[in-house]
Tab-separated table of C-alpha atoms in Angstrom:
chain	number	residue	atom	x	y	z
A	523	UNK	CA	40.609	-6.352	27.718
A	524	UNK	CA	37.113	-5.447	28.882
A	525	UNK	CA	34.211	-5.724	26.472
A	526	UNK	CA	33.201	-2.386	24.874
A	527	UNK	CA	30.178	-0.736	26.450
A	528	UNK	CA	28.346	-0.614	23.111
A	529	UNK	CA	28.079	-2.699	19.993
A	530	UNK	CA	27.754	0.414	17.814
A	531	UNK	CA	28.718	4.074	18.298
A	532	UNK	CA	27.265	6.394	15.656
A	533	UNK	CA	28.758	9.832	15.068
A	534	UNK	CA	26.012	12.139	13.813
A	535	UNK	CA	22.333	12.509	14.741
A	536	UNK	CA	21.115	13.734	11.382
A	537	UNK	CA	18.558	11.718	9.488
A	538	UNK	CA	21.132	9.170	8.260
A	539	UNK	CA	22.568	8.624	11.729
A	540	UNK	CA	19.085	8.421	13.230
A	541	UNK	CA	17.973	5.879	10.634
A	542	UNK	CA	21.084	3.777	11.285
A	543	UNK	CA	20.492	3.911	15.045
A	544	UNK	CA	16.895	2.817	14.545
A	545	UNK	CA	17.790	-0.248	12.474
A	546	UNK	CA	20.758	-1.271	14.630
A	547	UNK	CA	18.565	-1.036	17.735
A	548	UNK	CA	15.785	-2.950	15.990
A	549	UNK	CA	18.303	-5.782	15.415
A	550	UNK	CA	19.039	-5.870	19.143
A	551	UNK	CA	22.450	-4.176	19.173
A	552	UNK	CA	23.582	-1.824	21.947
A	553	UNK	CA	23.759	1.609	20.295
A	554	UNK	CA	24.959	5.070	21.277
A	555	UNK	CA	24.662	8.177	19.075
A	556	UNK	CA	26.834	11.259	19.595
A	557	UNK	CA	26.259	14.690	18.060
A	558	UNK	CA	27.664	18.133	18.813
A	559	UNK	CA	24.262	19.711	18.107
A	560	UNK	CA	20.650	18.510	18.270
A	561	UNK	CA	18.889	15.681	16.453
A	562	UNK	CA	18.152	16.621	12.857
A	563	UNK	CA	20.547	19.548	12.599
A	564	UNK	CA	23.228	20.017	9.938
A	565	UNK	CA	22.296	19.051	6.388
A	566	UNK	CA	19.055	17.481	7.644
A	567	UNK	CA	17.774	20.842	8.842
A	568	UNK	CA	18.916	22.531	5.626
A	569	UNK	CA	17.342	20.116	3.140
A	570	UNK	CA	14.143	20.340	1.098
A	571	UNK	CA	12.845	16.948	2.180
A	572	UNK	CA	12.189	15.629	-1.318
A	573	UNK	CA	11.562	11.850	-1.336
A	574	UNK	CA	12.535	11.368	-4.955
A	575	UNK	CA	13.628	8.635	-7.353
A	576	UNK	CA	16.673	9.784	-9.337
A	577	UNK	CA	18.346	8.259	-12.383
A	578	UNK	CA	21.741	9.912	-12.808
A	579	UNK	CA	23.123	6.364	-12.687
A	580	UNK	CA	21.802	2.852	-12.204
A	581	UNK	CA	23.257	2.813	-8.692
A	582	UNK	CA	21.605	6.114	-7.783
A	583	UNK	CA	18.287	4.847	-9.115
A	584	UNK	CA	18.561	1.580	-7.165
A	585	UNK	CA	19.216	3.335	-3.860
A	586	UNK	CA	16.629	6.096	-4.257
A	587	UNK	CA	13.954	3.691	-5.504
A	588	UNK	CA	14.619	1.221	-2.668
A	589	UNK	CA	14.610	4.012	-0.101
A	590	UNK	CA	11.429	5.596	-1.418
A	591	UNK	CA	9.655	2.255	-1.075
A	592	UNK	CA	10.795	2.110	2.557
A	593	UNK	CA	9.380	5.608	3.142
A	594	UNK	CA	6.089	4.556	1.593
A	595	UNK	CA	5.988	1.556	3.950
A	596	UNK	CA	6.748	3.781	6.947
A	597	UNK	CA	4.278	6.501	6.020
A	598	UNK	CA	1.389	5.212	8.155
A	599	UNK	CA	3.594	5.311	11.267
A	600	UNK	CA	4.887	8.852	10.794
A	601	UNK	CA	3.479	11.488	13.161
A	602	UNK	CA	1.660	14.472	11.737
A	603	UNK	CA	4.571	16.833	12.359
A	604	UNK	CA	6.674	14.980	9.776
A	605	UNK	CA	4.272	16.512	7.213
A	606	UNK	CA	4.610	13.649	4.754
A	607	UNK	CA	2.771	14.483	1.545
A	608	UNK	CA	2.854	12.906	-1.892
A	609	UNK	CA	2.394	15.714	-4.431
A	610	UNK	CA	4.589	14.013	-7.026
A	611	UNK	CA	7.394	15.588	-9.015
A	612	UNK	CA	7.162	17.211	-12.417
A	613	UNK	CA	10.442	17.397	-14.298
A	614	UNK	CA	9.866	20.506	-16.423
A	615	UNK	CA	11.150	20.594	-20.005
A	616	UNK	CA	11.848	24.054	-21.397
A	617	UNK	CA	12.376	23.039	-25.017
A	618	UNK	CA	12.426	20.153	-27.495
A	619	UNK	CA	15.884	19.039	-26.416
A	620	UNK	CA	14.670	18.637	-22.848
A	621	UNK	CA	11.490	16.900	-24.059
A	622	UNK	CA	13.788	14.286	-25.582
A	623	UNK	CA	15.199	13.812	-22.080
A	624	UNK	CA	11.630	13.454	-20.766
A	625	UNK	CA	11.073	10.564	-23.162
A	626	UNK	CA	14.354	8.945	-22.161
A	627	UNK	CA	13.471	9.214	-18.487
A	628	UNK	CA	10.012	7.794	-19.120
A	629	UNK	CA	11.463	4.713	-20.762
A	630	UNK	CA	14.072	4.283	-18.025
A	631	UNK	CA	11.568	4.585	-15.186
A	632	UNK	CA	8.880	2.432	-16.783
A	633	UNK	CA	11.319	-0.396	-17.491
A	634	UNK	CA	12.103	-0.436	-13.767
A	635	UNK	CA	8.530	-0.346	-12.515
A	636	UNK	CA	8.214	3.342	-11.569
A	637	UNK	CA	4.934	4.936	-12.626
A	638	UNK	CA	5.398	8.071	-14.751
A	639	UNK	CA	3.454	10.007	-17.362
A	640	UNK	CA	4.506	12.479	-20.036
A	641	UNK	CA	2.815	15.894	-20.023
A	642	UNK	CA	2.595	17.934	-23.194
A	643	UNK	CA	2.572	21.717	-23.173
A	644	UNK	CA	-1.165	21.970	-22.493
A	645	UNK	CA	-1.178	19.277	-19.799
A	646	UNK	CA	1.763	20.904	-18.033
A	647	UNK	CA	-0.077	24.219	-17.923
A	648	UNK	CA	-3.196	22.520	-16.574
A	649	UNK	CA	-1.171	20.761	-13.893
A	650	UNK	CA	0.678	23.940	-12.842
A	651	UNK	CA	-1.131	27.068	-14.109
A	652	UNK	CA	1.451	29.426	-12.609
A	653	UNK	CA	4.303	28.176	-14.768
A	654	UNK	CA	5.188	30.579	-17.565
A	655	UNK	CA	3.805	30.051	-21.037
A	656	UNK	CA	5.864	28.358	-23.726
A	657	UNK	CA	7.370	25.475	-21.764
A	658	UNK	CA	7.514	22.293	-23.809
A	659	UNK	CA	6.094	19.800	-21.293
A	660	UNK	CA	7.298	17.569	-18.508
A	661	UNK	CA	7.451	14.196	-16.813
A	662	UNK	CA	5.162	13.523	-13.850
A	663	UNK	CA	6.444	11.066	-11.230
A	664	UNK	CA	3.418	10.701	-8.918
A	665	UNK	CA	5.123	8.508	-6.318
A	666	UNK	CA	7.553	11.213	-5.198
A	667	UNK	CA	6.869	12.810	-1.826
A	668	UNK	CA	7.966	15.574	0.524
A	669	UNK	CA	8.416	15.726	4.282
A	670	UNK	CA	9.855	17.940	7.016
A	671	UNK	CA	13.313	16.456	7.611
A	672	UNK	CA	14.073	17.528	11.221
A	673	UNK	CA	10.821	15.970	12.455
A	674	UNK	CA	11.500	12.808	10.469
A	675	UNK	CA	14.955	12.531	12.056
A	676	UNK	CA	13.486	13.058	15.535
A	677	UNK	CA	10.900	10.344	14.899
A	678	UNK	CA	13.572	7.839	13.867
A	679	UNK	CA	15.811	8.731	16.811
A	680	UNK	CA	12.963	8.528	19.305
A	681	UNK	CA	12.068	5.089	17.990
A	682	UNK	CA	15.713	4.039	18.258
A	683	UNK	CA	15.750	5.199	21.890
A	684	UNK	CA	12.561	3.272	22.577
A	685	UNK	CA	14.437	0.255	21.271
A	686	UNK	CA	17.284	0.897	23.690
A	687	UNK	CA	19.642	3.292	21.888
A	688	UNK	CA	21.425	5.954	23.949
A	689	UNK	CA	21.869	9.554	22.811
A	690	UNK	CA	24.587	12.043	23.753
A	691	UNK	CA	24.062	15.575	22.420
A	692	UNK	CA	26.070	18.778	22.709
A	693	UNK	CA	29.420	17.041	22.627
A	694	UNK	CA	31.874	16.694	19.751
A	695	UNK	CA	33.906	13.720	18.631
A	696	UNK	CA	37.545	14.767	18.299
A	697	UNK	CA	39.115	11.528	17.119
A	698	UNK	CA	38.246	8.080	15.838
A	699	UNK	CA	40.428	5.110	16.743
A	700	UNK	CA	39.909	1.350	16.708
A	701	UNK	CA	36.778	0.521	18.690
A	702	UNK	CA	36.691	3.899	20.400
A	703	UNK	CA	35.903	7.536	19.852
A	704	UNK	CA	37.382	10.392	21.823
A	705	UNK	CA	35.112	13.247	22.879
A	706	UNK	CA	35.700	16.950	23.396
A	707	UNK	CA	35.335	16.481	27.169
A	708	UNK	CA	38.290	14.038	27.026
A	709	UNK	CA	36.105	11.004	27.667
A	710	UNK	CA	36.104	7.952	25.409
A	711	UNK	CA	33.316	5.711	24.212
A	712	UNK	CA	34.196	2.112	23.425
A	713	UNK	CA	32.241	0.198	20.793
A	714	UNK	CA	32.764	-2.833	18.565
A	715	UNK	CA	31.665	-0.804	15.529
A	716	UNK	CA	32.088	2.926	14.884
A	717	UNK	CA	29.865	4.569	12.245
A	718	UNK	CA	30.870	7.945	10.830
A	719	UNK	CA	27.543	9.450	9.777
A	720	UNK	CA	28.518	13.072	10.338
A	721	UNK	CA	27.672	14.316	6.856
A	722	UNK	CA	29.693	17.245	5.585
A	723	UNK	CA	31.913	17.007	8.680
A	724	UNK	CA	32.768	13.353	8.067
A	725	UNK	CA	36.072	14.164	6.381
A	726	UNK	CA	37.223	16.110	9.452
A	727	UNK	CA	37.370	12.817	11.333
A	728	UNK	CA	38.240	10.589	8.374
A	729	UNK	CA	40.282	12.850	6.072
A	730	UNK	CA	40.946	10.462	3.212
A	731	UNK	CA	37.375	9.646	2.228
A	732	UNK	CA	37.178	12.121	-0.652
A	733	UNK	CA	34.170	14.107	0.560
A	734	UNK	CA	33.811	17.821	-0.148
A	735	UNK	CA	31.370	20.289	1.343
A	736	UNK	CA	28.780	21.651	-1.041
A	737	UNK	CA	26.905	24.745	0.098
A	738	UNK	CA	23.272	25.341	-0.779
A	739	UNK	CA	20.702	28.116	-0.288
A	740	UNK	CA	16.973	27.769	0.345
A	741	UNK	CA	14.142	30.287	0.637
A	742	UNK	CA	10.689	29.744	2.102
A	743	UNK	CA	7.813	32.094	1.332
A	744	UNK	CA	4.788	33.249	3.231
A	745	UNK	CA	1.580	31.224	2.768
A	746	UNK	CA	0.103	31.135	-0.726
A	747	UNK	CA	-2.305	28.166	-0.734
A	748	UNK	CA	-2.953	26.619	-4.138
A	749	UNK	CA	-0.208	28.444	-6.002
A	750	UNK	CA	1.903	25.291	-6.376
A	751	UNK	CA	0.664	21.698	-6.572
A	752	UNK	CA	3.723	19.542	-7.313
A	753	UNK	CA	7.426	19.569	-6.629
A	754	UNK	CA	8.835	21.159	-9.793
A	755	UNK	CA	12.377	20.647	-11.019
A	756	UNK	CA	13.813	21.908	-14.282
A	757	UNK	CA	15.406	19.275	-16.462
A	758	UNK	CA	18.343	21.640	-16.760
A	759	UNK	CA	18.995	20.686	-13.112
A	760	UNK	CA	20.609	17.532	-14.402
A	761	UNK	CA	23.116	19.629	-16.338
A	762	UNK	CA	23.732	22.470	-13.869
A	763	UNK	CA	23.122	21.583	-10.247
A	764	UNK	CA	24.859	18.236	-10.570
A	765	UNK	CA	28.109	19.729	-11.775
A	766	UNK	CA	30.908	18.458	-9.572
A	767	UNK	CA	33.278	21.397	-9.988
A	768	UNK	CA	31.433	24.681	-10.478
A	769	UNK	CA	28.794	26.811	-8.769
A	770	UNK	CA	25.303	26.548	-10.198
A	771	UNK	CA	21.626	27.315	-9.677
A	772	UNK	CA	18.508	25.555	-10.939
A	773	UNK	CA	14.731	25.910	-10.696
A	774	UNK	CA	13.411	23.662	-7.921
A	775	UNK	CA	10.294	24.516	-5.908
A	776	UNK	CA	8.290	22.528	-3.422
A	777	UNK	CA	4.789	22.970	-1.975
A	778	UNK	CA	4.488	22.690	1.800
A	779	UNK	CA	1.398	21.647	3.704
A	780	UNK	CA	1.225	25.137	5.206
A	781	UNK	CA	0.735	26.717	1.769
A	782	UNK	CA	4.293	28.006	1.831
A	783	UNK	CA	6.673	27.441	-1.064
A	784	UNK	CA	10.227	26.227	-0.623
A	785	UNK	CA	12.523	27.603	-3.310
A	786	UNK	CA	15.881	26.171	-4.395
A	787	UNK	CA	18.350	25.319	-5.496
A	788	UNK	CA	21.988	26.335	-5.497
A	789	UNK	CA	25.296	24.501	-5.264
A	790	UNK	CA	28.641	26.018	-4.290
A	791	UNK	CA	32.036	24.428	-3.783
A	792	UNK	CA	34.757	26.017	-1.666
A	793	UNK	CA	32.380	28.192	0.390
A	794	UNK	CA	33.187	27.633	4.059
A	795	UNK	CA	31.018	30.316	5.668
A	796	UNK	CA	27.319	29.876	6.485
A	797	UNK	CA	26.353	33.432	5.566
A	798	UNK	CA	23.937	33.975	2.696
A	799	UNK	CA	25.708	34.769	-0.565
A	800	UNK	CA	23.590	37.558	-2.025
A	801	UNK	CA	24.792	36.991	-5.590
A	802	UNK	CA	24.052	33.282	-5.439
A	803	UNK	CA	20.688	33.944	-3.802
A	804	UNK	CA	19.752	36.521	-6.456
A	805	UNK	CA	20.713	34.129	-9.248
A	806	UNK	CA	18.643	31.358	-7.671
A	807	UNK	CA	15.555	33.536	-7.263
A	808	UNK	CA	15.933	34.924	-10.776
A	809	UNK	CA	16.074	31.394	-12.137
A	810	UNK	CA	12.915	30.450	-10.249
A	811	UNK	CA	11.096	33.513	-11.570
A	812	UNK	CA	12.007	32.559	-15.138
A	813	UNK	CA	9.809	29.488	-14.697
A	814	UNK	CA	7.184	30.880	-12.300
A	815	UNK	CA	6.992	34.680	-12.655
A	816	UNK	CA	4.498	34.947	-9.795
A	817	UNK	CA	7.185	34.030	-7.298
A	818	UNK	CA	8.668	37.478	-7.752
A	819	UNK	CA	5.790	39.185	-5.948
A	820	UNK	CA	5.819	36.842	-2.946
A	821	UNK	CA	7.139	37.599	0.511
A	822	UNK	CA	9.973	35.462	1.805
A	823	UNK	CA	9.924	34.680	5.525
A	824	UNK	CA	13.287	32.942	5.810
A	825	UNK	CA	16.511	32.353	3.887
A	826	UNK	CA	19.143	29.861	5.041
A	827	UNK	CA	22.147	27.864	3.927
A	828	UNK	CA	23.510	24.412	4.595
A	829	UNK	CA	26.373	22.125	3.681
A	830	UNK	CA	25.993	18.755	2.008
A	831	UNK	CA	28.592	16.002	1.797
A	832	UNK	CA	29.441	15.394	-1.864
A	833	UNK	CA	31.488	12.617	-3.459
A	834	UNK	CA	33.067	12.766	-6.943
A	835	UNK	CA	30.746	10.106	-8.383
A	836	UNK	CA	27.600	11.465	-6.642
A	837	UNK	CA	27.079	8.226	-4.715
A	838	UNK	CA	27.264	7.892	-0.927
A	839	UNK	CA	29.844	5.919	1.023
A	840	UNK	CA	28.086	3.030	2.785
A	841	UNK	CA	30.226	0.309	4.287
A	842	UNK	CA	33.583	-0.441	5.912
A	843	UNK	CA	36.388	2.109	5.691
A	844	UNK	CA	39.558	0.527	4.302
A	845	UNK	CA	42.402	0.601	6.787
A	846	UNK	CA	40.189	0.217	9.838
A	847	UNK	CA	38.853	-2.887	11.516
A	848	UNK	CA	35.972	-1.177	13.278
A	849	UNK	CA	35.100	1.976	11.282
A	850	UNK	CA	32.148	2.064	8.906
A	851	UNK	CA	30.891	4.996	6.828
A	852	UNK	CA	27.391	6.281	6.121
A	853	UNK	CA	27.984	9.655	4.501
A	854	UNK	CA	28.432	11.449	1.168
A	855	UNK	CA	24.731	11.652	0.258
A	856	UNK	CA	24.867	15.282	-0.938
A	857	UNK	CA	21.295	16.394	-1.700
A	858	UNK	CA	19.734	12.933	-1.434
A	859	UNK	CA	20.348	12.123	2.222
A	860	UNK	CA	16.701	12.569	3.205
A	861	UNK	CA	15.471	10.200	0.516
A	862	UNK	CA	18.205	7.607	0.946
A	863	UNK	CA	18.502	7.582	4.743
A	864	UNK	CA	16.277	4.545	5.208
A	865	UNK	CA	17.950	2.543	2.453
A	866	UNK	CA	21.390	3.540	3.683
A	867	UNK	CA	20.599	2.284	7.178
A	868	UNK	CA	19.359	-1.090	5.947
A	869	UNK	CA	22.336	-1.588	3.624
A	870	UNK	CA	24.832	-0.637	6.339
A	871	UNK	CA	23.286	-2.757	9.086
A	872	UNK	CA	22.904	-5.738	6.765
A	873	UNK	CA	26.622	-5.524	5.955
A	874	UNK	CA	27.614	-5.237	9.616
A	875	UNK	CA	25.415	-8.142	10.703
A	876	UNK	CA	26.161	-10.372	7.719
A	877	UNK	CA	22.622	-10.281	6.355
A	878	UNK	CA	21.861	-10.190	2.645
A	879	UNK	CA	21.241	-6.657	1.366
A	880	UNK	CA	18.033	-5.951	-0.563
A	881	UNK	CA	20.048	-4.287	-3.329
A	882	UNK	CA	23.712	-4.681	-4.163
A	883	UNK	CA	25.935	-2.764	-1.743
A	884	UNK	CA	28.914	-2.767	-4.106
A	885	UNK	CA	28.336	0.623	-5.835
A	886	UNK	CA	28.349	2.422	-2.464
A	887	UNK	CA	31.329	0.722	-0.790
A	888	UNK	CA	33.939	3.212	0.448
A	889	UNK	CA	36.720	1.096	-1.053
A	890	UNK	CA	35.944	2.606	-4.459
A	891	UNK	CA	36.898	6.079	-3.246
A	892	UNK	CA	39.196	5.585	-0.269
A	893	UNK	CA	42.802	4.812	-1.093
A	894	UNK	CA	44.162	4.960	2.418
A	895	UNK	CA	42.594	5.577	5.804
A	896	UNK	CA	45.423	6.743	8.022
A	897	UNK	CA	44.563	6.787	11.705
A	898	UNK	CA	46.077	6.529	15.155
């Protein structure tokens, strides 16, 4: 049998696929990336671009913290159009119960070396004057950043190509088999390793991986320089937007370099169409106005939706797919794919090449969620 043309074939040119291509190519492997659309489309184009450390679980913290450090290391190499800024995040507490959560988060982060500071009611108002009166306080995480995801994905893919990776766009993968993928033009690509990094579409090609599509809405305003200084997220987000079985909205706003404000967030299961859901959008905007009343008088210039790949335990699938010899997964990141793309790529490539991972790969292995991978 002839040797496959590539060492690695990656399905998906979003930010996770691009990051994987970059690291594989850096290690000297022959790489090809296939995507039915353009680089940085799909969930990458629909995301807020929040480079955030999260603590829903120890495993989520480990991956987001590791990945954020990689972004900080890469920052000096990023072109201007990636729009990397570091405004920090303020987790906003509405009441005393949520202030108790602020104190818990402070202790958790500080024990693990992440700089944070607690803001009381007065300090919160000074930090963000346009928040409504009466909020209890918040937690400032100054190391959190924001960027423009499509440009970040293009940067990573361009660097991968400079390192020898090949890119095939505008063509779909119709089937995965051992050491080959079949394309919509009836051609096949042979590779020693296949990586399914196709985000919310990953389950179409690998049905048994337990990923569901989660739809989200975003709004971006006209330019209002100085209105917002930090990424703001309500602490109620941890209770509502992270529900795994019901629709929800939460206050989440982000300042852009342009002076525009990106407004989120919503989560919907079972919605297959891309059209804007006016009820969901209205609920999301109403929630944002409850925290920042001034948003209600602003002009919106664009509203859009996207689909994220969600797993039941809110952790991505990074590693070999049980039942295959050659298939590996890098998907299931839901709303954290932008943050965790760099860490995901390192963890995946280290596993493939037999190198030691910087953090334990065990919490993200697909074997925890995949009971059977049936394939041809």
